[in-house]
Each structure stands twice: as C-alpha cells, then as structure tokens.
CSV table of C-alpha atoms in Angstrom, one decimal:
chain,number,residue,atom,x,y,z
A,25,MET,CA,0.0,0.0,0.0
A,26,GLN,CA,2.8,2.4,0.8
A,27,ALA,CA,4.4,1.9,-2.6
A,28,LEU,CA,1.2,3.3,-4.2
A,29,TRP,CA,2.0,6.7,-2.7
A,30,MET,CA,4.9,6.7,-5.2
A,31,VAL,CA,2.6,6.2,-8.1
A,32,LEU,CA,0.4,9.0,-6.9
A,33,GLY,CA,3.4,11.2,-6.3
A,34,ALA,CA,4.7,10.5,-9.8
A,35,PHE,CA,1.3,11.5,-11.2
A,36,PHE,CA,1.4,14.8,-9.3
A,37,PHE,CA,4.9,15.6,-10.5
A,38,ALA,CA,4.1,14.7,-14.2
A,39,THR,CA,1.0,16.9,-14.0
A,40,MET,CA,3.1,19.7,-12.4
A,41,GLY,CA,5.4,19.4,-15.4
A,42,VAL,CA,2.4,20.2,-17.6
A,43,ALA,CA,1.7,23.3,-15.6
A,44,VAL,CA,5.4,24.4,-15.7
A,45,LYS,CA,5.4,23.9,-19.5
A,46,TYR,CA,2.4,26.2,-20.0
A,47,ALA,CA,3.6,28.8,-17.4
A,48,SER,CA,7.1,29.0,-19.0
A,49,ALA,CA,5.5,30.9,-21.9
A,50,SER,CA,5.4,34.0,-19.7
A,51,PHE,CA,7.8,33.4,-16.8
A,52,ASN,CA,11.5,32.6,-16.6
A,53,THR,CA,12.8,29.6,-14.7
A,54,PHE,CA,13.7,31.4,-11.5
A,55,GLU,CA,10.3,33.0,-11.3
A,56,LEU,CA,8.6,29.6,-11.6
A,57,VAL,CA,10.9,28.2,-8.9
A,58,PHE,CA,10.1,31.1,-6.7
A,59,TYR,CA,6.3,31.0,-7.1
A,60,ARG,CA,6.4,27.2,-6.7
A,61,GLY,CA,8.1,27.6,-3.3
A,62,LEU,CA,5.9,30.6,-2.2
A,63,ILE,CA,2.6,28.8,-3.0
A,64,SER,CA,3.8,25.6,-1.5
A,65,ILE,CA,4.8,27.4,1.8
A,66,ALA,CA,1.2,28.8,2.1
A,67,PHE,CA,-0.4,25.5,1.2
A,68,LEU,CA,1.8,23.4,3.5
A,69,ALA,CA,1.5,25.8,6.4
A,70,LEU,CA,-2.3,25.3,6.4
A,71,ILE,CA,-1.9,21.5,6.3
A,72,LEU,CA,0.8,21.4,9.1
A,73,ARG,CA,-1.3,23.7,11.3
A,74,GLY,CA,-4.3,21.4,10.8
A,75,ARG,CA,-2.3,18.4,11.7
A,76,GLY,CA,-0.6,20.0,14.7
A,77,ILE,CA,2.9,19.6,13.3
A,78,GLY,CA,5.3,22.3,14.6
A,79,LEU,CA,8.0,24.0,12.5
A,80,ARG,CA,10.7,23.9,15.0
A,81,THR,CA,13.4,21.5,14.0
A,82,PRO,CA,16.5,20.1,15.8
A,83,VAL,CA,18.4,19.6,12.6
A,84,PRO,CA,18.2,23.0,10.7
A,85,TYR,CA,21.5,22.5,8.9
A,86,MET,CA,20.3,19.2,7.4
A,87,HIS,CA,17.3,21.0,6.0
A,88,ALA,CA,19.5,23.8,4.7
A,89,TRP,CA,21.8,21.4,2.8
A,90,ARG,CA,18.9,19.5,1.4
A,91,SER,CA,17.3,22.8,0.2
A,92,ILE,CA,20.5,24.0,-1.5
A,93,ILE,CA,21.0,20.8,-3.6
A,94,GLY,CA,17.3,20.2,-4.0
A,95,GLY,CA,16.7,23.8,-5.1
A,96,ALA,CA,19.5,23.4,-7.7
A,97,SER,CA,17.9,20.2,-9.0
A,98,LEU,CA,14.5,21.8,-9.2
A,99,THR,CA,15.8,24.8,-11.1
A,100,ALA,CA,17.6,22.7,-13.6
A,101,TRP,CA,14.5,20.5,-14.0
A,102,PHE,CA,12.2,23.4,-14.6
A,103,TYR,CA,14.5,24.8,-17.3
A,104,ALA,CA,14.6,21.4,-19.0
A,105,ILE,CA,10.8,21.2,-18.9
A,106,ALA,CA,10.5,24.6,-20.6
A,107,TRP,CA,12.8,23.7,-23.5
A,108,LEU,CA,12.5,19.9,-24.0
A,109,PRO,CA,9.6,17.6,-24.6
A,110,LEU,CA,8.0,16.8,-21.3
A,111,ALA,CA,8.7,13.1,-21.5
A,112,THR,CA,12.4,13.8,-22.2
A,113,ALA,CA,12.8,16.3,-19.3
A,114,MET,CA,11.1,13.9,-16.9
A,115,THR,CA,13.3,11.0,-18.0
A,116,LEU,CA,16.5,12.9,-17.6
A,117,ASN,CA,15.5,14.0,-14.1
A,118,TYR,CA,14.7,10.4,-13.2
A,119,MET,CA,18.3,9.5,-14.0
A,120,SER,CA,19.1,10.2,-10.4
A,121,GLY,CA,19.0,6.5,-9.5
A,122,ILE,CA,21.6,5.7,-12.2
A,123,TRP,CA,23.8,8.6,-11.0
A,124,VAL,CA,23.8,7.1,-7.5
A,125,SER,CA,25.0,3.8,-9.0
A,126,ALA,CA,27.7,5.7,-10.9
A,127,PHE,CA,28.9,7.3,-7.7
A,128,ILE,CA,29.0,3.8,-6.0
A,129,VAL,CA,31.0,2.3,-8.8
A,130,GLY,CA,33.3,5.3,-9.0
A,131,GLY,CA,33.9,5.1,-5.2
A,132,ALA,CA,34.7,1.4,-5.5
A,133,ILE,CA,37.2,2.0,-8.3
A,134,LEU,CA,38.8,4.8,-6.4
A,135,TYR,CA,39.4,2.6,-3.3
A,136,GLY,CA,40.4,-0.4,-5.4
A,137,ARG,CA,37.2,-2.4,-4.6
A,138,THR,CA,36.2,-3.3,-8.1
A,139,GLU,CA,35.1,-6.9,-7.3
A,140,ARG,CA,31.4,-7.7,-8.1
A,141,GLN,CA,30.9,-4.2,-9.5
A,142,GLY,CA,30.4,-5.5,-13.0
A,143,PRO,CA,26.6,-5.8,-13.1
A,144,LEU,CA,26.1,-2.4,-11.5
A,145,LEU,CA,28.6,-0.8,-14.0
A,146,ALA,CA,26.6,-2.4,-16.8
A,147,THR,CA,23.4,-0.8,-15.7
A,148,VAL,CA,25.1,2.6,-15.5
A,149,LEU,CA,26.5,2.2,-19.0
A,150,LEU,CA,23.1,1.1,-20.3
A,151,GLY,CA,21.5,4.1,-18.6
A,152,PHE,CA,23.9,6.5,-20.3
A,153,ALA,CA,23.4,4.8,-23.7
A,154,GLY,CA,19.7,5.5,-23.1
A,155,VAL,CA,20.6,9.2,-22.5
A,156,VAL,CA,22.3,9.3,-25.9
A,157,LEU,CA,19.3,7.8,-27.7
A,158,THR,CA,16.9,10.0,-25.7
A,159,LEU,CA,18.7,13.3,-26.4
A,160,ARG,CA,19.4,12.5,-30.1
A,161,PRO,CA,16.0,13.8,-31.1
A,162,THR,CA,16.7,17.1,-29.4
A,163,ILE,CA,20.1,17.8,-30.8
A,164,ASP,CA,18.6,18.4,-34.2
A,165,GLN,CA,16.5,21.2,-32.6
A,166,ASN,CA,19.5,22.8,-31.0
A,167,GLN,CA,18.3,21.7,-27.6
A,168,LEU,CA,21.5,20.0,-26.4
A,169,PHE,CA,22.2,22.6,-23.7
A,170,ALA,CA,18.7,22.0,-22.2
A,171,GLY,CA,19.4,18.3,-22.3
A,172,LEU,CA,22.6,18.7,-20.4
A,173,ILE,CA,20.8,20.9,-17.8
A,174,GLY,CA,18.2,18.1,-17.5
A,175,LEU,CA,21.1,15.6,-16.8
A,176,LEU,CA,22.4,17.9,-14.1
A,177,SER,CA,18.9,18.0,-12.5
A,178,GLY,CA,19.1,14.2,-12.2
A,179,MET,CA,22.6,14.3,-10.8
A,180,SER,CA,21.7,16.9,-8.1
A,181,ALA,CA,18.5,15.0,-7.3
A,182,SER,CA,20.6,12.0,-6.5
A,183,LEU,CA,22.4,14.0,-3.8
A,184,ALA,CA,19.2,15.5,-2.5
A,185,TYR,CA,17.5,12.2,-1.8
A,186,LEU,CA,20.4,11.0,0.3
A,187,GLN,CA,19.6,14.0,2.6
A,188,VAL,CA,15.9,13.2,2.6
A,189,THR,CA,16.6,9.7,3.9
A,190,ALA,CA,19.0,11.1,6.5
A,191,LEU,CA,16.2,13.5,7.7
A,192,ALA,CA,13.8,10.6,7.9
A,193,ARG,CA,16.3,8.7,10.1
A,194,ALA,CA,16.7,11.8,12.2
A,195,GLY,CA,13.0,11.5,13.0
A,196,GLU,CA,11.8,14.6,11.1
A,197,PRO,CA,8.1,14.4,10.1
A,198,GLU,CA,7.3,14.2,6.4
A,199,GLY,CA,5.3,17.4,6.4
A,200,ARG,CA,8.1,19.4,8.0
A,201,THR,CA,10.7,18.1,5.6
A,202,VAL,CA,8.5,19.1,2.6
A,203,PHE,CA,7.8,22.5,4.2
A,204,TYR,CA,11.4,23.5,4.6
A,205,PHE,CA,12.2,22.3,1.1
A,206,ALA,CA,9.5,24.7,-0.1
A,207,VAL,CA,11.2,27.5,1.9
A,208,GLY,CA,14.5,26.7,0.3
A,209,THR,CA,12.9,26.6,-3.2
A,210,ALA,CA,11.4,30.1,-2.7
A,211,VAL,CA,14.8,31.4,-1.6
A,212,THR,CA,16.6,29.8,-4.5
A,213,GLY,CA,14.1,31.3,-7.0
A,214,LEU,CA,14.4,34.8,-5.3
A,215,VAL,CA,18.2,34.7,-5.5
A,216,GLY,CA,18.0,33.9,-9.2
A,217,ILE,CA,15.5,36.7,-9.8
A,218,LEU,CA,17.9,39.2,-8.4
A,219,PHE,CA,20.0,38.5,-11.5
A,220,THR,CA,17.2,37.9,-14.1
A,221,GLY,CA,14.5,40.2,-12.8
A,222,PHE,CA,10.7,39.7,-12.8
A,223,THR,CA,8.8,39.5,-16.1
A,224,PRO,CA,7.1,42.9,-16.8
A,225,PRO,CA,3.4,42.7,-16.1
A,226,GLU,CA,2.5,43.7,-19.7
A,227,GLN,CA,4.3,40.7,-21.0
A,228,ILE,CA,2.4,38.2,-18.8
A,229,HIS,CA,-0.5,36.3,-20.2
A,230,TRP,CA,-3.3,35.4,-17.8
A,231,GLN,CA,-3.5,31.9,-19.1
A,232,ALA,CA,0.2,31.3,-18.1
A,233,ALA,CA,-0.3,33.0,-14.8
A,234,ALA,CA,-3.3,30.7,-14.0
A,235,TRP,CA,-0.9,27.8,-14.0
A,236,LEU,CA,1.2,29.1,-11.1
A,237,LEU,CA,-1.2,27.9,-8.4
A,238,PRO,CA,-1.3,24.3,-9.7
A,239,ILE,CA,2.5,24.2,-9.8
A,240,GLY,CA,2.8,25.0,-6.1
A,241,VAL,CA,-0.1,22.7,-5.0
A,242,LEU,CA,0.9,19.8,-7.2
A,243,ALA,CA,4.5,20.0,-6.2
A,244,SER,CA,3.6,20.0,-2.5
A,245,LEU,CA,1.3,16.9,-3.0
A,246,GLY,CA,3.9,15.1,-5.0
A,247,GLN,CA,6.7,15.8,-2.5
A,248,TRP,CA,4.5,14.6,0.4
A,249,CYS,CA,3.5,11.4,-1.4
A,250,MET,CA,7.0,10.6,-2.4
A,251,THR,CA,8.5,11.4,1.0
A,252,ARG,CA,5.9,9.1,2.6
A,253,ALA,CA,6.6,6.3,0.1
A,254,TYR,CA,10.3,6.5,0.7
A,255,SER,CA,10.0,6.7,4.5
A,256,ARG,CA,7.6,3.8,4.9
A,257,GLY,CA,7.7,1.7,1.8
A,258,HIS,CA,10.2,-1.0,0.6
A,259,THR,CA,13.1,0.7,-1.2
A,260,LEU,CA,13.2,-1.5,-4.3
A,261,VAL,CA,9.4,-1.5,-4.9
A,262,VAL,CA,9.1,2.3,-4.3
A,263,ALA,CA,12.1,3.2,-6.5
A,264,SER,CA,10.8,1.0,-9.3
A,265,LEU,CA,7.3,2.5,-9.2
A,266,GLN,CA,8.7,6.1,-9.4
A,267,TYR,CA,9.3,5.5,-13.1
A,268,SER,CA,5.6,5.5,-13.7
A,269,GLY,CA,6.1,9.3,-13.8
A,270,ILE,CA,7.8,8.9,-17.2
A,271,VAL,CA,4.7,7.0,-18.4
A,272,PHE,CA,2.4,9.8,-17.3
A,273,ALA,CA,4.7,12.5,-18.8
A,274,SER,CA,4.9,10.6,-22.1
A,275,LEU,CA,1.1,10.5,-22.4
A,276,TYR,CA,0.9,14.2,-21.6
A,277,SER,CA,3.6,14.9,-24.3
A,278,LEU,CA,1.7,13.0,-26.9
A,279,VAL,CA,-1.8,14.2,-26.1
A,280,LEU,CA,-1.3,17.8,-24.9
A,281,PHE,CA,1.8,19.0,-26.7
A,282,GLY,CA,1.9,16.8,-29.8
A,283,ASP,CA,5.5,15.9,-29.2
A,284,GLN,CA,6.8,13.5,-31.8
A,285,ILE,CA,9.4,11.3,-30.2
A,286,PRO,CA,11.2,9.0,-32.8
A,287,LEU,CA,11.5,5.3,-32.2
A,288,TYR,CA,15.1,5.6,-31.0
A,289,GLY,CA,13.9,8.2,-28.5
A,290,TRP,CA,11.4,5.7,-27.0
A,291,LEU,CA,14.2,3.1,-27.0
A,292,GLY,CA,16.4,5.5,-25.0
A,293,ILE,CA,13.6,6.1,-22.4
A,294,THR,CA,13.1,2.3,-22.1
A,295,LEU,CA,16.8,1.8,-21.5
A,296,ILE,CA,16.9,4.4,-18.8
A,297,VAL,CA,13.8,3.0,-17.0
A,298,GLY,CA,15.1,-0.6,-17.3
A,299,SER,CA,18.6,0.3,-16.1
A,300,GLY,CA,17.2,2.4,-13.3
A,301,VAL,CA,15.1,-0.4,-12.0
A,302,ALA,CA,18.0,-2.9,-12.3
A,303,ALA,CA,20.5,-0.5,-10.6
A,304,THR,CA,18.1,-0.1,-7.7
A,305,PHE,CA,17.7,-3.9,-7.4
A,306,LEU,CA,21.5,-4.4,-7.4
A,307,ARG,CA,22.1,-1.5,-4.9
A,308,GLU,CA,19.4,-2.9,-2.6
A,309,ARG,CA,20.9,-6.3,-2.7
A,310,ALA,CA,24.4,-5.1,-2.0
A,311,ILE,CA,23.6,-2.2,0.4
A,312,PRO,CA,20.2,-2.7,2.2
A,313,ASN,CA,18.2,0.4,2.8
A,314,THR,CA,20.0,2.4,0.2
A,315,PRO,CA,18.0,5.6,-0.3
A,316,ALA,CA,15.7,6.0,-3.2
A,317,GLU,CA,15.0,8.8,-5.6
A,318,GLU,CA,13.5,12.1,-4.5
A,319,HIS,CA,12.4,15.2,-6.5
C-alpha cells in the first residue's frame, strides 16, 4: 500500500510538469521556482497547522543542505521542462538513481574495490546509452544545452534524496521536511530573480499566470506522497514505481503537446527506465536500505 504513494506522487509531478510547460510561456525559470516555493509554503503551512505539526526542527543544517542541492535540482528540471519535450525532461530527471549507482561504482574503483561491481557498472552504461538515444531527437532542434541541464537535474537530485533519507532517520516528520524544502525553493528562486529580474506585467498572459497555483499545489502533494513512500515503503518497490512518472509524462507529451518522439527516443527512455530499476535492485541487494530517488 505504501508503494502506491509513489505512483500518486509521480502522477502529481508529471502533472506539475504540464503546468510548468504552460507557465514558462510568460515566466522565466527562476520565477517559476520562486512561485512554486511561495505557493507551497502557504499550502503546507495550512496543512501542518491542521495536523498540529510544529515547524521547530532540531536539525536546521540538514534542512539547509537539502534545500540547496534540491533547489538546484528543481531549477535545472524546470529549465529542461521549458525547453524539452516533457517526456524527455522527466526521463533525464529520473536519471538520479543511475547517478547514484555511478557514484557507488566510482567510489569502489577509487578505493580499489572493483570486485562484483560489473553488473552495477553495466546498468550505468546502459543508462547513459539510453541518454544518448533520448537526447538525439533534441540535438537536431539545437536543444542539447537544455538536455545537459536536464542531466544535471538528475545528478543533483541523486544527492538531494540522500539527505531526505537522513532526515527521515533523524525523526523529522514528512510534512516538516517538505515544508522546509518549499522555503528553500522560494529562496533559490528569489536569489535567481535578483539577476534575471521579474517579467514585466504587460508581458504576462493570464493563461500562463493561472498555472502558477497548480504548480505549487501539485509540487507539494507530489513531495508529500514521495516522501511518505520512501519513508515507509520498501526501497526496491518504491524506486521502481517512481518510473511511472515517465509514463504519465509521455502520455501528456503526446496528447497535450503533440511531441513527436522517434522510435530511438522511446528506446532510450526504455533503456533508462530498465537500467534504473536494475540498478536499484543491485544496490538494494548489495547495500540494504540504500535511499531511493526524490524530486
């Protein structure tokens, strides 16, 4: 039952991606990150108050570090969503599990412990082969830079979820963890806006502005569902079901945006999903309770 929270969270995040895609027509990336955090703060404050969960935390520095790397990941992901097909941006962000496996293999090689790392290395290589196939459709459209940013979103997410697991082990309630991430998101966006500025009101279309509220609400619901799934569910099952978000995003890409992804693009997405699930299985078998992906 706990694993189903992951499916629900993945659906919320994919739907949030739709809102980001529409809102990016009038707002820059840092504005979207800022409004996402601001709306989430208000939404979550009401929920936490109703549940009687206090905001005082004994581990403020853990929340701060999580917000820094998580904010960087979110900013990169929003940028990728604005410039890439939604299915492609979602897939690159979900590379986080493969990045963790790459870090494990790299650490093993660095310390001369290469024994039994072959299968995990194979999943990493398959995952990056999938990236090449997935990004090939976008290179023709001069979107390689956005693809690289999408890859960075997955890399930074792999670091962020390690901190999420640490917070759960420190006894932090799910709601408080999500709330402070919203605060960090708003701060990240505001810092970026100091350099990019706000979009002039006369350049904002009301249709795009109407999507700001769903971004904040859907992000909060997605964060809560995924945090609960990772905190209470089985790592392997939960981490595998997270890839359902790519399925939802692919359907949105086809139906709402008419994105035409060639056959080799779909093959790349399949390779990334398959290698991600395999890598999670191998990590779980080698290192029980290895943290799972978080966005």
